[in-house]
Tab-separated table of C-alpha atoms and ligand atoms in Angstrom:
chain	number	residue	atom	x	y	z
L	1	UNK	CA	-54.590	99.556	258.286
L	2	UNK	CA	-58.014	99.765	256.180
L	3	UNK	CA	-60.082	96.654	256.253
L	4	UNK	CA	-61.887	96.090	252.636
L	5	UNK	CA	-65.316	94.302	252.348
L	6	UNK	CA	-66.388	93.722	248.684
L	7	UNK	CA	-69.533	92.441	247.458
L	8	UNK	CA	-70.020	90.717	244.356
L	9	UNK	CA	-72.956	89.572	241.960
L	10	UNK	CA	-73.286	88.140	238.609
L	11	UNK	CA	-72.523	90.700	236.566
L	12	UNK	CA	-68.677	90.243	238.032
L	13	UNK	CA	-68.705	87.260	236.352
L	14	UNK	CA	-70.536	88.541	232.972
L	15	UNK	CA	-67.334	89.069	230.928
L	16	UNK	CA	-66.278	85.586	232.199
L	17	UNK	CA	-69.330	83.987	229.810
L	18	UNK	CA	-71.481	82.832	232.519
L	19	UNK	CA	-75.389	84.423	232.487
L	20	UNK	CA	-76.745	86.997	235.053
L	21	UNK	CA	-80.262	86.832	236.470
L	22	UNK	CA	-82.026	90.246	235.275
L	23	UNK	CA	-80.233	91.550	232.233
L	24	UNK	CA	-82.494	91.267	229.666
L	25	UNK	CA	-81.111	87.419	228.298
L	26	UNK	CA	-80.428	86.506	232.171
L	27	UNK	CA	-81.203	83.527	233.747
L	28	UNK	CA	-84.546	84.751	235.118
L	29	UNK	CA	-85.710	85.369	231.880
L	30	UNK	CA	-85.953	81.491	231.257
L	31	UNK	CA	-87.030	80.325	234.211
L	32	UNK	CA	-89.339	81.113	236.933
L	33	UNK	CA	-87.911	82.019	240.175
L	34	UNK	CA	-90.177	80.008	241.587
L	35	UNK	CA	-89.755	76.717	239.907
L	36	UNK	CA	-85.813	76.560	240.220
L	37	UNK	CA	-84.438	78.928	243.078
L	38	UNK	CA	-87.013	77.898	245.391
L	39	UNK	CA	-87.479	74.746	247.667
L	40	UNK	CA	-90.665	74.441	246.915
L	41	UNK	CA	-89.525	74.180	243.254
L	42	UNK	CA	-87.283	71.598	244.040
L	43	UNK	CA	-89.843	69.281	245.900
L	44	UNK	CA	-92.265	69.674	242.738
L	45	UNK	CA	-90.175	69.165	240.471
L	46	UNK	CA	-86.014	67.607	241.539
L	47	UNK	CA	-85.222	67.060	237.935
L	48	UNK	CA	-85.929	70.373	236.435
L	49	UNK	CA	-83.768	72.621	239.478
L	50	UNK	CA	-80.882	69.596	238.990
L	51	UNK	CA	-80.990	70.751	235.209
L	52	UNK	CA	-81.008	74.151	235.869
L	53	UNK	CA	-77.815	73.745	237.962
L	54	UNK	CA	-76.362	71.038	236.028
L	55	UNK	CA	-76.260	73.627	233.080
L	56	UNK	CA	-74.915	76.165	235.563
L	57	UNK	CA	-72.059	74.142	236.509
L	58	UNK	CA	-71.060	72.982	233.468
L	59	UNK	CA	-70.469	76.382	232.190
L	60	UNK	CA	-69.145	77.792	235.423
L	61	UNK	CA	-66.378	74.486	235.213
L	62	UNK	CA	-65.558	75.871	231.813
L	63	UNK	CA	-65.708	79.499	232.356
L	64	UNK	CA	-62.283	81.568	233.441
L	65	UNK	CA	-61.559	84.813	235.280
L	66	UNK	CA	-61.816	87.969	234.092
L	67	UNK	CA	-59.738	91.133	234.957
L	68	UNK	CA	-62.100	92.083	237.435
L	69	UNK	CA	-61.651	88.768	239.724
L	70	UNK	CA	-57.716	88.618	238.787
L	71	UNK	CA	-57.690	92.409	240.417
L	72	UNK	CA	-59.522	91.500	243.569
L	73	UNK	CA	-56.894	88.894	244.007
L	74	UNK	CA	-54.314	91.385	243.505
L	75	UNK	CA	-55.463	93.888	246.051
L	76	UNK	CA	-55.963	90.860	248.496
L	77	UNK	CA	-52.155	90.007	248.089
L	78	UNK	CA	-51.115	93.522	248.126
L	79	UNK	CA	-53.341	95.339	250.393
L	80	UNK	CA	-51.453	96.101	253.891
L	81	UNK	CA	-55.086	94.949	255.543
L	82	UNK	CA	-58.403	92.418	255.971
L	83	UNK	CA	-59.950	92.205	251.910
L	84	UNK	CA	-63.248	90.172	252.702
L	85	UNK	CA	-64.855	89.101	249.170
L	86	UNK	CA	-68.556	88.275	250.359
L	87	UNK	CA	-70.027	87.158	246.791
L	88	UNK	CA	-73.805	85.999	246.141
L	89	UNK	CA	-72.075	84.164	242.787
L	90	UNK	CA	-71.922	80.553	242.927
L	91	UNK	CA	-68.927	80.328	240.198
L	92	UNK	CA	-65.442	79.864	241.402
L	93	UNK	CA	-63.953	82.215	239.862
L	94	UNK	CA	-62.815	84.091	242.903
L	95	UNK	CA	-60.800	81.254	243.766
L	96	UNK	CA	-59.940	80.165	240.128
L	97	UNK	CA	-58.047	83.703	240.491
L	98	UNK	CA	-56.327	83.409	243.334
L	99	UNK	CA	-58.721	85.134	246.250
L	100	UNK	CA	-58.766	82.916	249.233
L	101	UNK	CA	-60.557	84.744	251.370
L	102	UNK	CA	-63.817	84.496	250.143
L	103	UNK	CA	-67.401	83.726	251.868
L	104	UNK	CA	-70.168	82.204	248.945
L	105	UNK	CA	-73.519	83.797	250.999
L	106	UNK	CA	-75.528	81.934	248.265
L	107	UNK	CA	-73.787	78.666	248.247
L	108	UNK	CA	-71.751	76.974	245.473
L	109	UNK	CA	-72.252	75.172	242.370
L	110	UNK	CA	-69.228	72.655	243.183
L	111	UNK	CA	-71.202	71.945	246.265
L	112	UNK	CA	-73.768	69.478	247.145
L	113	UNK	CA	-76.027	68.937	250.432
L	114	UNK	CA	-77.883	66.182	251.592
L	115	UNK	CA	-81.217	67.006	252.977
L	116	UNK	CA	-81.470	64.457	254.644
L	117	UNK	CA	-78.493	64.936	256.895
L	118	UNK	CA	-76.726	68.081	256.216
L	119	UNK	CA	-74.086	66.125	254.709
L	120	UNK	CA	-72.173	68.158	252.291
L	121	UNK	CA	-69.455	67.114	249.585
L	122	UNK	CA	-67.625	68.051	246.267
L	123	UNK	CA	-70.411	68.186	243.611
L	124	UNK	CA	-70.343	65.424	240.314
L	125	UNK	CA	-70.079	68.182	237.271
L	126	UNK	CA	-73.755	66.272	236.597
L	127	UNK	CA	-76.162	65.737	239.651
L	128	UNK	CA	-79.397	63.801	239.265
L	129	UNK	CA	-82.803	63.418	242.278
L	130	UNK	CA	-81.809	59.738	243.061
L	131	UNK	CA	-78.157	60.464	243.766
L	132	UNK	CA	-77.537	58.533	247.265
L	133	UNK	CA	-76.007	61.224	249.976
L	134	UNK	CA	-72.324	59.166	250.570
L	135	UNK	CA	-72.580	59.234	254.161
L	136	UNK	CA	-75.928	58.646	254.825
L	137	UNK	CA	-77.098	57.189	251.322
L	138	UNK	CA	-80.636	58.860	251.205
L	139	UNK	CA	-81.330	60.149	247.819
L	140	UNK	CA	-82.159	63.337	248.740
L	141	UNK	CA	-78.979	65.287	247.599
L	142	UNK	CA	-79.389	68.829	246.420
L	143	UNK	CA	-77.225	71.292	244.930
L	144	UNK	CA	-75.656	73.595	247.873
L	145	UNK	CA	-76.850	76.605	247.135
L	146	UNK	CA	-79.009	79.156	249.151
L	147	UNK	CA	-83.012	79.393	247.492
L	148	UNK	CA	-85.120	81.934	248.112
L	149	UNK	CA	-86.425	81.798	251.733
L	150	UNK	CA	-83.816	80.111	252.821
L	151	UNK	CA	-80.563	81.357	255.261
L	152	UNK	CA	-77.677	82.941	253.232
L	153	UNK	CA	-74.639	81.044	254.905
L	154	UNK	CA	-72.275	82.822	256.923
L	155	UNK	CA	-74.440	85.955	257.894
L	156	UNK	CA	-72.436	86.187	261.576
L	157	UNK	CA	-69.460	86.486	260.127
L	158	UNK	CA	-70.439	89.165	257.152
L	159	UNK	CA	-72.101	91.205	259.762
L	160	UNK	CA	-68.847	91.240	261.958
L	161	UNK	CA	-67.179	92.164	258.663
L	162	UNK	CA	-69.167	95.148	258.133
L	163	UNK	CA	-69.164	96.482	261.331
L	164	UNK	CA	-65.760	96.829	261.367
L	165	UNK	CA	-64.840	97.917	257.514
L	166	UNK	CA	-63.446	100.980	256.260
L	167	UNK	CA	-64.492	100.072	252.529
L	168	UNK	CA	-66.998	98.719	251.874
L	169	UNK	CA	-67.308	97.429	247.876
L	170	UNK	CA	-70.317	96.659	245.279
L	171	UNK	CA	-69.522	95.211	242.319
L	172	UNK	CA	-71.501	93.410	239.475
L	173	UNK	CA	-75.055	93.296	241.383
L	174	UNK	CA	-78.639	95.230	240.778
L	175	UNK	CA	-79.232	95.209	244.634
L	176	UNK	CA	-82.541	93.349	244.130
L	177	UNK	CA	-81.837	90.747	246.801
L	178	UNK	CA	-81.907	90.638	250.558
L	179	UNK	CA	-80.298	90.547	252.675
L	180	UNK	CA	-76.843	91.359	250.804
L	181	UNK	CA	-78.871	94.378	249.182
L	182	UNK	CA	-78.992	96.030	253.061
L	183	UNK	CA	-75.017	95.549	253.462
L	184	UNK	CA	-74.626	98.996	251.823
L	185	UNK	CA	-76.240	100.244	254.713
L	186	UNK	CA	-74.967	98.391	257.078
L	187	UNK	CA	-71.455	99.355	255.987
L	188	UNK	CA	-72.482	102.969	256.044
L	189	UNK	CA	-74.268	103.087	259.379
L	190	UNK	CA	-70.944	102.037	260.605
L	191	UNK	CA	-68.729	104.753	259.092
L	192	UNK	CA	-67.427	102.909	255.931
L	193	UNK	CA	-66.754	104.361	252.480
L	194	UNK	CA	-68.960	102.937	250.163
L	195	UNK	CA	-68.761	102.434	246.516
L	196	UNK	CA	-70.944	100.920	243.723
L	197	UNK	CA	-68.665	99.479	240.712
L	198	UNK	CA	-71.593	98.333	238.123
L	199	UNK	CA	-72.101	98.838	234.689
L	200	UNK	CA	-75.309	100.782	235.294
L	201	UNK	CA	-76.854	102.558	238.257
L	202	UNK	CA	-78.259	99.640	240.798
L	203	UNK	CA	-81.524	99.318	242.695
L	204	UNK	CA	-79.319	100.816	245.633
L	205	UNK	CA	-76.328	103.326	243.856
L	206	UNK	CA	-78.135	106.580	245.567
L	207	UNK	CA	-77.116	104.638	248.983
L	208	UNK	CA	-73.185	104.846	247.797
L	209	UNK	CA	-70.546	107.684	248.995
L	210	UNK	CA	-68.720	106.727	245.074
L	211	UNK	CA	-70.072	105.184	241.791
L	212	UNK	CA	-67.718	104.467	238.907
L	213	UNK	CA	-69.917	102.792	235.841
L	214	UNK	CA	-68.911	100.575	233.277
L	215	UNK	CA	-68.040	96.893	232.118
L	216	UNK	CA	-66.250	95.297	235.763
L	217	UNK	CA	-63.023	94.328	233.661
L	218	UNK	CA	-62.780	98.013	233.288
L	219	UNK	CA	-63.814	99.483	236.432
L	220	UNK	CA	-62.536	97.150	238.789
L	221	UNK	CA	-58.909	97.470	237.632
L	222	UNK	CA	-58.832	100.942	237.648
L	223	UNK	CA	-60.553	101.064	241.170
L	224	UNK	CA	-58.072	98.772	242.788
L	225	UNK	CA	-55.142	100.825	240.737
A	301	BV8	C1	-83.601	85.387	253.292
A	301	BV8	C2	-79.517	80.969	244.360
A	301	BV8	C3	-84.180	85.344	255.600
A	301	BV8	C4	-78.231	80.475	243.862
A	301	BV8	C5	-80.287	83.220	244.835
A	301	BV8	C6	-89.574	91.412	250.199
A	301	BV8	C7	-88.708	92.432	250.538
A	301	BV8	C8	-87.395	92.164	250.905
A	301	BV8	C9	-86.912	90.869	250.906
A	301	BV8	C10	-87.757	89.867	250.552
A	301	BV8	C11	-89.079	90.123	250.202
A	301	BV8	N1	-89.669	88.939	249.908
A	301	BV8	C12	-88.753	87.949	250.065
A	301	BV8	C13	-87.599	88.496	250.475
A	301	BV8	C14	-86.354	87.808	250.797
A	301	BV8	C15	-85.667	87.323	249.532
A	301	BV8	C16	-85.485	88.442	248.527
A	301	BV8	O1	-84.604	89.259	248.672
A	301	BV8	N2	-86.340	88.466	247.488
A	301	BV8	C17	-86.211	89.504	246.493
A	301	BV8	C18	-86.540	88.930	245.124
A	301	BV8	C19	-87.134	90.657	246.887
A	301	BV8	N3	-84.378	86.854	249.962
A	301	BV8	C20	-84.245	85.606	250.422
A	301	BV8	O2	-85.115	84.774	250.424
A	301	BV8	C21	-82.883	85.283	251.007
A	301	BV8	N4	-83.071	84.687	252.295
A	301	BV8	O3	-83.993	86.535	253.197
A	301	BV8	O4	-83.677	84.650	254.451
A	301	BV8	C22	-83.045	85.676	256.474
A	301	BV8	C23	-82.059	86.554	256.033
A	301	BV8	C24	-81.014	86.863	256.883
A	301	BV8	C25	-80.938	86.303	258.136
A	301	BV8	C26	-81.944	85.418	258.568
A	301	BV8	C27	-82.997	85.112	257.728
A	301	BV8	C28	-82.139	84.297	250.113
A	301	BV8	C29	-81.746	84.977	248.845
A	301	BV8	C30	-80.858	84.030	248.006
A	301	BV8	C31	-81.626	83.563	246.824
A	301	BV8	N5	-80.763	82.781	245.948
A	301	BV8	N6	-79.653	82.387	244.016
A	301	BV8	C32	-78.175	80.662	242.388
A	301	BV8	O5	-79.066	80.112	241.692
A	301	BV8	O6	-77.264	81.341	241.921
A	301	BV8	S1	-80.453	84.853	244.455
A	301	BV8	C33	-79.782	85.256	242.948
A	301	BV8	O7	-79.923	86.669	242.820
A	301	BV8	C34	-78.303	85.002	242.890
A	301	BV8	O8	-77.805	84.276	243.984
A	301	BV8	C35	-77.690	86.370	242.880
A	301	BV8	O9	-76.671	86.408	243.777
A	301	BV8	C36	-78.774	87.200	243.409
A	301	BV8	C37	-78.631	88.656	243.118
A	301	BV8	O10	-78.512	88.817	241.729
A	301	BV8	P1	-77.260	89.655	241.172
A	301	BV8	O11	-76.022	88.922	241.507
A	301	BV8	O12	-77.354	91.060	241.633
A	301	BV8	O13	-77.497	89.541	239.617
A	301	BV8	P2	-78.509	90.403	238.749
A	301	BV8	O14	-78.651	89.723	237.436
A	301	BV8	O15	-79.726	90.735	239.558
A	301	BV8	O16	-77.730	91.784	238.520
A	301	BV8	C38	-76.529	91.780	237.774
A	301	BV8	C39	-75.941	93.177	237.892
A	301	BV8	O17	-74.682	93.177	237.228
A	301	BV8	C40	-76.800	94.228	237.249
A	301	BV8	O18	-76.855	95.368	238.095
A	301	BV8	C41	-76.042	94.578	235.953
A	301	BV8	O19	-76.161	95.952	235.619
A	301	BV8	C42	-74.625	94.279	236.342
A	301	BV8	N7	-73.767	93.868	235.227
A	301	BV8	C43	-74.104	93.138	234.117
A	301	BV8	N8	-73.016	92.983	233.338
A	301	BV8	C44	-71.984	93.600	233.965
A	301	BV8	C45	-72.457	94.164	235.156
A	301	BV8	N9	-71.663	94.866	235.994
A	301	BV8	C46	-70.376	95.006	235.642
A	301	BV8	N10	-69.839	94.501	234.508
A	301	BV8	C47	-70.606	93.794	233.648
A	301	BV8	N11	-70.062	93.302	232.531
């Protein structure tokens, strides 16, 4: 019985309509890093990172599943063993096809945390600096998602997960960000098959056994066939 890991990134949810972060149009190319995936952004500036992910949910609550997430679902229905989708998205649209087992390393848009107490609760599609946290009514509600230099969420569980795959999965990301860029390795060091599934050559494809290019509605599919 073969137990699948597969990691996803933003360009899994490209053909879905929602933006990646370093194609040429992505996300990073209007806005620094710095200012709105930080929390050091956030404390400067609560209004600006609320738009950012205000804007972000609003098209992710809009946006459906392509062929790519509908055949992840598939193989975690069909598939005799473990499928483990760890994905750095923030989208639903895992879920939205029908994947349940899925870990969000990076958080979720439809998602918010109080910094104040760690509260967290279903996200309002619009989310402003002096929303009061429910439970403990501090306005200091963020959206809950993981910033740069802060913990991905889940990491014991997605390192028990690789050490024990068989197949281990990349789709849809350049491989740019750590830790999830390192689970290649990880995945490898521990004997697993490992394939890219992009529609170019990532930061990290030399560091695959496989690599099947192209659009993930395409590739994905005809993997999982
Ligand atoms: C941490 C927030 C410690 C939510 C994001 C120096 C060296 C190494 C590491 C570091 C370093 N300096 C700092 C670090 C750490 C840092 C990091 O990696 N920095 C990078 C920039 C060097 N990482 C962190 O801070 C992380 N935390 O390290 O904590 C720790 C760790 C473990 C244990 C204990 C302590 C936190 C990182 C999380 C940051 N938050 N987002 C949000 O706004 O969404 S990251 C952001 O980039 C997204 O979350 C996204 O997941 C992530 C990766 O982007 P991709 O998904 O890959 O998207 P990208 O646009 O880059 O690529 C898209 C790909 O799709 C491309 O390859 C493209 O070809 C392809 N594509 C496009 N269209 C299609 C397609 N493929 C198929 N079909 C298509 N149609």
């Amino acid at each position: 019985m073969t137990n699948i890991v597969i990691l996803t990134g933003a360009g899994i949810s490209a053909e879905s309509g929602l933006g990646t972060f370093r194609d040429a149009h992505g996300l990073w190319a209007q806005h620094r890093i710095e200012d709105v995936a930080t929390p050091e952004g956030f404390a400067r500036n609560p209004q600006l990172v609320h738009d950012f992910y205000n804007a972000r949910r609003d098209q992710a609550a809009k946006a459906q599943p392509n062929a790519a997430h509908y055949a992840l679902a598939q193989l975690e229905k069909d598939h005799a063993g473990p499928v483990l989708i760890v994905t750095q998205n923030v989208d639903s649209l895992h879920e939205k096809a029908g994947s349940q087992n899925v870990i969000h390393m990076h958080g979720a848009l439809d998602r918010a945390l109080c910094a104040a107490c760690d509260h967290r609760w279903v996200a309002p599609l619009v989310m402003s600096p002096n929303d009061p946290c429910p439970r403990c009514a501090s306005p200091a509600t963020r959206p809950d998602v993981v910033w740069f230099g802060e913990i991905p969420y889940q990491m014991e569980q997605i390192a028990e997960a690789l050490s024990t795959a068989d197949i281990f999965v990349s789709i849809g990301t350049s491989g740019e960000v750590y830790p999830a860029a390192n689970f290649v390795a990880e995945a490898d060091h521990f004997g697993a098959h490992t394939v890219e599934l992009n529609l170019e050559p990532s930061a990290g494809a030399s560091r695959f056994a496989e690599c099947r290019f192209g659009p993930a509605s395409d590739v994905v599919p005809a993997w999982v066939a």
